[in-house]
Coordinates of N, CA, C and O in Angstrom, one line a residue:
X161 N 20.3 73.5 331.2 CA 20.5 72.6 330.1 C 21.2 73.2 328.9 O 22.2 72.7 328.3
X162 N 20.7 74.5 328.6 CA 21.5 75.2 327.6 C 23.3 75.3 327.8 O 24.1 75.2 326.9
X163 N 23.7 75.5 329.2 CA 25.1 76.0 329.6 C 25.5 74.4 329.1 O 26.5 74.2 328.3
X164 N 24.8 73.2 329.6 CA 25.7 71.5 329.3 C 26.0 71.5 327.7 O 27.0 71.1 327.0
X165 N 25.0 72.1 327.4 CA 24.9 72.1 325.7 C 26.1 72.6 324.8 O 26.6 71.9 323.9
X166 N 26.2 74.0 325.3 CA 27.5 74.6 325.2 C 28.5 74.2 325.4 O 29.5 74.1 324.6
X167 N 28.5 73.8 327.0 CA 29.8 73.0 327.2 C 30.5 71.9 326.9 O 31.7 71.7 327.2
X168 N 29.4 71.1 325.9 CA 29.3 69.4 325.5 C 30.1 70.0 324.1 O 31.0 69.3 323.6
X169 N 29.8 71.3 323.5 CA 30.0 72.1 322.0 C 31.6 72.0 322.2 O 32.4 71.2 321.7
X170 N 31.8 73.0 323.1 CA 33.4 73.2 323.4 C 34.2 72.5 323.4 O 35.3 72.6 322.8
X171 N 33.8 71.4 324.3 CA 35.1 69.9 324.1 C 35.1 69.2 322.9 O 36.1 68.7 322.3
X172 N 33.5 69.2 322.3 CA 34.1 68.3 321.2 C 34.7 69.2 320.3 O 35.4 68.5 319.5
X173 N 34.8 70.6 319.9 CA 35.0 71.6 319.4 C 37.1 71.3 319.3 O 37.9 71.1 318.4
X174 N 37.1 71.4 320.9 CA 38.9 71.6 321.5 C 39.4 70.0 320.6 O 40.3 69.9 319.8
X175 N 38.5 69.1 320.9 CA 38.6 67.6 320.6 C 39.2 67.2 319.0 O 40.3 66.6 318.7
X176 N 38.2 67.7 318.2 CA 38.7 67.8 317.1 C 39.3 68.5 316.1 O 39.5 68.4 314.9
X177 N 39.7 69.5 317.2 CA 40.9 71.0 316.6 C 41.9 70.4 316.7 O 42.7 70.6 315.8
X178 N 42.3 69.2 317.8 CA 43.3 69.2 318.2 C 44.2 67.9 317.0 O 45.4 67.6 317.0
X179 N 43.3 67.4 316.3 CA 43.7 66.4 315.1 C 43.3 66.7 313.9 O 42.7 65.9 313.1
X180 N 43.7 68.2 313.6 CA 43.8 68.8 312.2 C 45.5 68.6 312.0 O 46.3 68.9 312.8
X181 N 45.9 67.8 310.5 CA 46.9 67.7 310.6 C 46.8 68.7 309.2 O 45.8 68.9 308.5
X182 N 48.5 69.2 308.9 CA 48.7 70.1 307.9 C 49.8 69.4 307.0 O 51.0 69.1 307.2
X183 N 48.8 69.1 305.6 CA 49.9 67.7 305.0 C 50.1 68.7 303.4 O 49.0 68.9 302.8
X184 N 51.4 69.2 302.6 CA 51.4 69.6 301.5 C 51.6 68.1 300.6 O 52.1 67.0 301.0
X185 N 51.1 68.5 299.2 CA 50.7 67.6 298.5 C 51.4 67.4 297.1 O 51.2 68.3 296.3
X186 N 52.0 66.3 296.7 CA 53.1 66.9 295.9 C 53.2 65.6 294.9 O 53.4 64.5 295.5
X187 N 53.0 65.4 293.3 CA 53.6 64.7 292.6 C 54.5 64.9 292.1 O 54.8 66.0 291.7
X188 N 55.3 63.4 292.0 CA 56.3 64.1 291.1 C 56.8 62.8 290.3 O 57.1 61.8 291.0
X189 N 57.1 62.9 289.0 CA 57.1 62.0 287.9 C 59.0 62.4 287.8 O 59.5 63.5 287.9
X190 N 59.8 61.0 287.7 CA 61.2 60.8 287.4 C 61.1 60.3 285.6 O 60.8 59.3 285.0
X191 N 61.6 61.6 285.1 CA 62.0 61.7 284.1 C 63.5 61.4 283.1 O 63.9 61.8 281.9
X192 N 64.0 60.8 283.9 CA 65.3 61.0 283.7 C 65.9 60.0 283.0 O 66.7 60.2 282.0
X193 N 65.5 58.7 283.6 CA 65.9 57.4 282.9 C 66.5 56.7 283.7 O 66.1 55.5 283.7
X194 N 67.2 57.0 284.5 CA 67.5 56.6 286.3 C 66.8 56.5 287.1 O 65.6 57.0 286.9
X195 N 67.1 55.7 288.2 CA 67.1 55.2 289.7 C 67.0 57.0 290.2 O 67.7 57.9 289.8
X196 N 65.8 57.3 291.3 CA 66.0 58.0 292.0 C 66.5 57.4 293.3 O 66.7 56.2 293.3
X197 N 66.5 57.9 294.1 CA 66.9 56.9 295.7 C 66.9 58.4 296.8 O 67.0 59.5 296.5
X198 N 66.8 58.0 297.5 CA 66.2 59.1 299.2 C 66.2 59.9 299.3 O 66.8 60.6 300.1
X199 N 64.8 60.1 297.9 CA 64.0 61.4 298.2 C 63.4 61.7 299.1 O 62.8 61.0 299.9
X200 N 63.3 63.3 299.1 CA 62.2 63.9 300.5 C 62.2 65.3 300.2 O 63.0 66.1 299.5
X201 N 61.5 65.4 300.6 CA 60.5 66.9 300.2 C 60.0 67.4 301.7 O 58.9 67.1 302.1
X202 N 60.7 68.2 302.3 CA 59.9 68.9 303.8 C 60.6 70.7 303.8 O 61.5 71.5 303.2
X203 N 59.5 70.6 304.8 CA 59.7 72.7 304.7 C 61.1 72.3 305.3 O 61.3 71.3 306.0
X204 N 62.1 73.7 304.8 CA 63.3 73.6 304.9 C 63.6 73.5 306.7 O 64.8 73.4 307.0
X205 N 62.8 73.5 307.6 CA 62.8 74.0 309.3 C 63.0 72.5 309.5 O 63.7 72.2 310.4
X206 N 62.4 71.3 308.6 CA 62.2 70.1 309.1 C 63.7 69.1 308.8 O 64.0 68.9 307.7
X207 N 64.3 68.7 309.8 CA 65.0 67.6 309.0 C 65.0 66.3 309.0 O 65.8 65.6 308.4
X208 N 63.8 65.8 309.7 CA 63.5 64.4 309.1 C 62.2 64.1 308.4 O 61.3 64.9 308.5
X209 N 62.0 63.2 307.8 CA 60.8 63.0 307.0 C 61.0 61.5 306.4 O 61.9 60.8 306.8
X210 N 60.3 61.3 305.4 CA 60.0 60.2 304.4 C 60.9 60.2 303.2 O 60.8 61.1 302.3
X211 N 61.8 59.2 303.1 CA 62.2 58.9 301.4 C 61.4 58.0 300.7 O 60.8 57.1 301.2
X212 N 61.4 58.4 299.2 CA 60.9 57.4 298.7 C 62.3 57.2 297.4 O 63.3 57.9 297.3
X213 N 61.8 56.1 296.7 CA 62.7 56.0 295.7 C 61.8 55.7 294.4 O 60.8 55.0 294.5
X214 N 62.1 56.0 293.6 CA 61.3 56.1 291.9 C 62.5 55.9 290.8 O 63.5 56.5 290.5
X215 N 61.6 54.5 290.2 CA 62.4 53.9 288.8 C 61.8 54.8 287.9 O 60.6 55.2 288.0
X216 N 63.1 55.1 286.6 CA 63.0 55.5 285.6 C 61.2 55.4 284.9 O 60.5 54.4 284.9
X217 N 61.0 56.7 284.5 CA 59.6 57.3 284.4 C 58.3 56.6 285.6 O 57.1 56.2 285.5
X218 N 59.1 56.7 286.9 CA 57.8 56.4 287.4 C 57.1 57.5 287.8 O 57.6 58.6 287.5
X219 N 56.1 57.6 288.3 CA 55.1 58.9 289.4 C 54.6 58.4 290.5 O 54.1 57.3 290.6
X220 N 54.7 59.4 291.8 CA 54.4 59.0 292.6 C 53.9 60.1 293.5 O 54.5 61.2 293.3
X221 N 53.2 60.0 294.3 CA 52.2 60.9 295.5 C 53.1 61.1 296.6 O 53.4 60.1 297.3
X222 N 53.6 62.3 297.0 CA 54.3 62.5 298.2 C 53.4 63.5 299.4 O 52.6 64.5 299.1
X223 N 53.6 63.1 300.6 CA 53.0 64.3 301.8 C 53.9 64.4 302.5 O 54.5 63.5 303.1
X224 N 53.9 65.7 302.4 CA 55.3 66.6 303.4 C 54.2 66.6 304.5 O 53.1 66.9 304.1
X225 N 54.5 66.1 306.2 CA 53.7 66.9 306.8 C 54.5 67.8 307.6 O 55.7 67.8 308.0
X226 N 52.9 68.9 307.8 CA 53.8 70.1 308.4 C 53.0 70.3 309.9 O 53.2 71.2 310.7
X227 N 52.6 69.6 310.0 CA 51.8 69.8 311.4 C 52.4 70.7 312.4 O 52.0 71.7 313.0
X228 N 53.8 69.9 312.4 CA 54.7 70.4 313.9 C 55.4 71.6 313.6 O 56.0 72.1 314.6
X229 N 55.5 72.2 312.6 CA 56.3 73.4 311.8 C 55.5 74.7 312.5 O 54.3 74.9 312.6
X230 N 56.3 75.5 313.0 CA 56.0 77.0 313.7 C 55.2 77.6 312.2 O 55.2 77.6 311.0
X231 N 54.8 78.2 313.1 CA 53.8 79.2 312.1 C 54.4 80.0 311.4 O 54.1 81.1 312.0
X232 N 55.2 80.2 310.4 CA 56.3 81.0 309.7 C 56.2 80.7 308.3 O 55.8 79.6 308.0
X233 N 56.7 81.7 307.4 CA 57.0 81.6 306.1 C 58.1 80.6 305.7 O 59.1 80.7 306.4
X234 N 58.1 80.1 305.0 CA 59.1 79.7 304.3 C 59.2 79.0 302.8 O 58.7 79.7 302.0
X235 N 59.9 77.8 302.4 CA 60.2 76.8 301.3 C 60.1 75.6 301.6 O 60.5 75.1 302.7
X236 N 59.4 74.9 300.5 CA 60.2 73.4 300.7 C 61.6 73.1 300.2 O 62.0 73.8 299.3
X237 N 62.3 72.3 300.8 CA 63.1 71.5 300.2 C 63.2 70.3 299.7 O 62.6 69.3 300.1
X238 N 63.9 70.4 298.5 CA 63.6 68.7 297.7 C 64.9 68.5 297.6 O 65.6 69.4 297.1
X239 N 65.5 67.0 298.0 CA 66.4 66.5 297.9 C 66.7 65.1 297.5 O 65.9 64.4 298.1
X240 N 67.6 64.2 296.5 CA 67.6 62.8 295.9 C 68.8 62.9 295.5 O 69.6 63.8 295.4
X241 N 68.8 61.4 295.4 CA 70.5 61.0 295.2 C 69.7 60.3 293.4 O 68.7 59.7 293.1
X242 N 71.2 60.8 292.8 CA 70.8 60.2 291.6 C 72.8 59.7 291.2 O 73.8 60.4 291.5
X243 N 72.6 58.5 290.6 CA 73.6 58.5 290.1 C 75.3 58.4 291.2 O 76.4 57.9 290.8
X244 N 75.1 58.8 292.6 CA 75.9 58.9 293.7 C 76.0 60.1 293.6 O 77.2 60.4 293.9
X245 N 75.3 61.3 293.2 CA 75.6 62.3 293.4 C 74.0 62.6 294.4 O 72.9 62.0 294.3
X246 N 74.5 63.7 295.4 CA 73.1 64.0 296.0 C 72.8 65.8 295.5 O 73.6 66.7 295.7
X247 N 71.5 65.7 294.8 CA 70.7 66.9 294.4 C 69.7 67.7 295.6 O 68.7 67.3 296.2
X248 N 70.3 68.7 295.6 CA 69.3 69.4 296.5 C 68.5 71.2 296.2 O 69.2 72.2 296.0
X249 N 67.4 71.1 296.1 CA 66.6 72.5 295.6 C 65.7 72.5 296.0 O 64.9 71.6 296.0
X250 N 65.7 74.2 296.8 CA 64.8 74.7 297.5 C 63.9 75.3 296.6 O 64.4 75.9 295.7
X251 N 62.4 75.2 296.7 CA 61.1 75.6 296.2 C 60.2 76.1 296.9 O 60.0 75.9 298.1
X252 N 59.1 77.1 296.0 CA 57.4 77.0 296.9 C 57.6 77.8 297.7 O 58.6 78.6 297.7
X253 N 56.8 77.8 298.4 CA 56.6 78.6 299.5 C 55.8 78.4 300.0 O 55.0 77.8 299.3
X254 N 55.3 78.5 301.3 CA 54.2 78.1 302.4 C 54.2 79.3 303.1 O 55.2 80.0 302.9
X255 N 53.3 79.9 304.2 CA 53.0 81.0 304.8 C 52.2 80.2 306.0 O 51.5 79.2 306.1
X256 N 52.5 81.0 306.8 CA 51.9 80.9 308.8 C 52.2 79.1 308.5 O 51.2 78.6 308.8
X257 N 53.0 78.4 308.1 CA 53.3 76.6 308.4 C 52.0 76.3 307.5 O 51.2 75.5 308.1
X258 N 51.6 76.6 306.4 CA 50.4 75.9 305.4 C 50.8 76.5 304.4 O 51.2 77.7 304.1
X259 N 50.6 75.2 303.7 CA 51.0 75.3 302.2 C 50.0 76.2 301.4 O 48.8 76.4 301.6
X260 N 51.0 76.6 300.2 CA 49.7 78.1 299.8 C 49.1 77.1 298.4 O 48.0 77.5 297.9
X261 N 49.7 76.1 297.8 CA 48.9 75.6 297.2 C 48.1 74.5 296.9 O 49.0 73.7 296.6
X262 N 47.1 73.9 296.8 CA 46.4 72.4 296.5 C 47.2 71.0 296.4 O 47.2 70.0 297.0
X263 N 48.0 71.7 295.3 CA 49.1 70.2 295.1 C 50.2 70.8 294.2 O 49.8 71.6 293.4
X264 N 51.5 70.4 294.2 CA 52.8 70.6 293.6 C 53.0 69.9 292.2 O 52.1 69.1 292.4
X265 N 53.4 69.5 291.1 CA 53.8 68.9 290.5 C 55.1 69.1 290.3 O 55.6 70.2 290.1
X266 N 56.0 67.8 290.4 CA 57.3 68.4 290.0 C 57.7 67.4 289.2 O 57.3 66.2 289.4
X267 N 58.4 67.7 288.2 CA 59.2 66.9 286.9 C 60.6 66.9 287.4 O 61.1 68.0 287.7
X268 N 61.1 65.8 287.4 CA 62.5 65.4 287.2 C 63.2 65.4 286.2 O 63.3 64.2 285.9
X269 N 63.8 66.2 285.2 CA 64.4 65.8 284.0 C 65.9 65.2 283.9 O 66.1 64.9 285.0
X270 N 66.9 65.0 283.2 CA 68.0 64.4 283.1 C 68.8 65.9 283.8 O 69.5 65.8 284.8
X271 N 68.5 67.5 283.3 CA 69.2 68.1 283.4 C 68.5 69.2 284.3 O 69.3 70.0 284.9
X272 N 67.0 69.4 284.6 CA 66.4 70.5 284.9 C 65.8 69.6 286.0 O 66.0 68.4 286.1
X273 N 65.1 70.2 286.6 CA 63.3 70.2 287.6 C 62.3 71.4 287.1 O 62.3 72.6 287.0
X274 N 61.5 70.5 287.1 CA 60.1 71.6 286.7 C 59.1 71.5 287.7 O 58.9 70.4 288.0
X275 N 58.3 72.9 288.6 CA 57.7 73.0 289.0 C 56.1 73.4 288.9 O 56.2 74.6 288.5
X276 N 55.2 73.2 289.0 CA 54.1 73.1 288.7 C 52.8 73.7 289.9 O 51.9 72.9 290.2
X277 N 52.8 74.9 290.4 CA 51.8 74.6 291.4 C 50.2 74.5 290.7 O 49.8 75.1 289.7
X278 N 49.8 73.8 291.5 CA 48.1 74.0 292.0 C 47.4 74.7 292.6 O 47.5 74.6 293.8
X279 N 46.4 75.8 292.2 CA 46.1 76.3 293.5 C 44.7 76.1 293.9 O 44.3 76.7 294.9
X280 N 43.8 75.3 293.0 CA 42.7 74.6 293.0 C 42.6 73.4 293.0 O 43.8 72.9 293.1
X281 N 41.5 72.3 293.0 CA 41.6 71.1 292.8 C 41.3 70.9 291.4 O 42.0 70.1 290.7
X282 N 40.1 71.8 290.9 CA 40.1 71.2 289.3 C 41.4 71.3 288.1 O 41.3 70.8 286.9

């Protein structure tokens, strides 16, 4: 009875390992006064993902996921078209494919980007 016990442990153990997803977590408020348009934010290894687009002073909640990303150091990348020009800046850092902080904040300004980590929830 004890060995089924165990064994009943193990699968559901493998079961639920196997749908841990690894999502970094990122706001970011458009400061600028402009139209952003097809933004995305993924570790630099990824090249497809999610755009979003953000009206002049909007905010909004982004998740890079990193599920499928090799276990390696690296950066995000953040990229958006503003204006018909396309902006692109690498940030952050992540270690072993997980992000090293809670959540990102990033500011869009007319002429800068501001970065913000988290490394708690409060």
């Amino acid at each position: 009875m004890k060995g089924k016990l165990i064994g009943i442990f193990l699968i559901l153990l493998t079961l639920t390992s196997c749908n841990n997803r690894v999502i970094a977590d990122f706001e970011i408020t458009n400061n600028t006064g402009t139209k952003i348009d097809s933004l995305k934010i993924e570790p630099m290894v990824v090249l497809d993902g999610k755009f979003i687009s953000l009206k002049p002073n909007e905010k909004a909640e982004y998740k890079a996921d990193m599920t499928g990303i090799a276990k390696i150091d690296g950066s995000y990348r953040l990229s958006y078209q503003q204006n018909g020009e396309t902006i692109i800046k690498d940030f952050g850092y992540y270690s072993n494919g997980y992000p090293s902080d809670y959540l990102t904040r990033i500011e869009i300004e007319k002429d800068t980007l501001k970065f913000d980590a988290k490394f708690e929830k409060y």
